[in-house]
CSV table of C-alpha atoms in Angstrom, one decimal:
chain,number,residue,atom,x,y,z
A,2,MET,CA,13.3,3.5,7.3
A,3,ARG,CA,13.0,3.8,11.1
A,4,ASP,CA,9.9,3.2,12.5
A,5,ASN,CA,9.2,6.1,14.1
A,6,THR,CA,10.2,8.2,11.0
A,7,PHE,CA,7.9,5.5,9.3
A,8,LYS,CA,4.9,7.0,11.8
A,9,LYS,CA,5.6,10.3,10.8
A,10,TYR,CA,5.5,9.7,7.0
A,11,CYS,CA,2.1,8.0,7.1
A,12,LEU,CA,0.9,10.9,9.3
A,13,ILE,CA,1.4,13.1,6.4
A,14,ILE,CA,-0.3,11.0,3.2
A,15,ASP,CA,-2.7,10.6,5.9
A,16,GLU,CA,-3.8,14.4,6.0
A,17,TRP,CA,-3.0,14.2,2.4
A,18,LEU,CA,-5.4,11.9,1.6
A,19,ILE,CA,-8.1,13.6,3.7
A,20,ASN,CA,-7.0,17.6,2.3
A,21,GLY,CA,-7.6,16.4,-1.4
A,22,HIS,CA,-4.1,15.1,-2.3
A,23,ASN,CA,-1.9,19.0,-1.7
A,24,GLY,CA,1.4,17.8,-0.5
A,25,VAL,CA,2.3,20.8,0.5
A,26,LYS,CA,-0.3,21.5,2.9
A,27,ALA,CA,-0.1,18.0,4.5
A,28,TYR,CA,3.2,18.4,5.1
A,29,GLN,CA,3.4,22.3,6.2
A,30,LYS,CA,0.4,20.9,9.0
A,31,PHE,CA,3.2,18.8,10.9
A,32,THR,CA,6.0,21.2,9.8
A,33,PRO,CA,4.4,24.6,9.4
A,34,ASN,CA,7.7,26.7,9.1
A,35,SER,CA,8.5,25.0,5.7
A,36,SER,CA,7.7,26.9,2.7
A,37,ASP,CA,6.1,25.8,-0.1
A,38,GLU,CA,9.0,24.8,-2.4
A,39,ASN,CA,10.6,22.8,0.7
A,40,ALA,CA,7.2,21.4,1.1
A,41,ALA,CA,6.9,20.1,-2.1
A,42,ASN,CA,10.3,19.0,-2.1
A,43,ILE,CA,10.4,16.9,0.4
A,44,PHE,CA,6.9,15.9,-0.1
A,45,LEU,CA,7.9,14.1,-3.6
A,46,GLN,CA,10.6,12.5,-2.0
A,47,ILE,CA,8.3,10.8,1.0
A,48,MET,CA,6.1,9.8,-1.8
A,49,ARG,CA,8.9,7.7,-3.8
A,50,LYS,CA,9.8,5.6,-1.0
A,51,ASN,CA,8.8,1.6,-1.9
A,52,GLU,CA,7.3,1.6,2.3
A,53,ILE,CA,5.2,4.8,1.3
A,54,THR,CA,4.1,4.4,-2.2
A,55,GLU,CA,3.2,0.9,-0.7
A,56,TYR,CA,1.3,2.1,2.1
A,57,VAL,CA,-0.7,4.2,0.0
A,58,GLU,CA,-1.3,1.4,-2.2
A,59,ASN,CA,-3.2,-0.1,0.5
A,60,LYS,CA,-5.0,3.2,2.2
A,61,LEU,CA,-6.7,3.6,-1.2
A,62,SER,CA,-7.3,-0.2,-1.7
A,63,ASN,CA,-8.6,-0.5,1.7
A,64,THR,CA,-11.0,2.4,0.7
A,65,SER,CA,-12.4,0.9,-2.0
A,66,ASN,CA,-13.1,-1.8,-0.5
A,67,GLU,CA,-14.9,-0.4,2.3
A,68,LEU,CA,-17.2,1.6,0.1
A,69,GLY,CA,-17.4,-0.8,-2.3
A,70,ILE,CA,-16.3,0.8,-5.1
A,71,THR,CA,-15.7,-1.1,-7.9
A,72,LEU,CA,-15.0,-0.4,-11.7
A,73,SER,CA,-17.8,-2.4,-12.8
A,74,LYS,CA,-20.4,-0.1,-10.3
A,75,GLN,CA,-18.8,2.9,-11.6
A,76,ILE,CA,-19.4,2.4,-14.9
A,77,LYS,CA,-23.1,1.7,-14.2
A,78,ARG,CA,-23.3,4.9,-12.8
A,79,LEU,CA,-22.1,6.5,-16.1
A,80,ASP,CA,-24.4,5.0,-17.9
């Protein structure tokens, strides 16, 4: 994957993380003329790419670490 393509996909993923995991809206933010169906299909294709999967995992892991979210803390909050 080219570097500029990866960066474009990362922007879409960052928007997806911010907007509550709405892939259609995340894709359409950067390609507003895209239909809902087209945006959904392309977003799913993006999410299947290994580099993007790793990017998402790193982003989620970093967020959890920054916020101090752990499984044991979550279980304690539920008790």
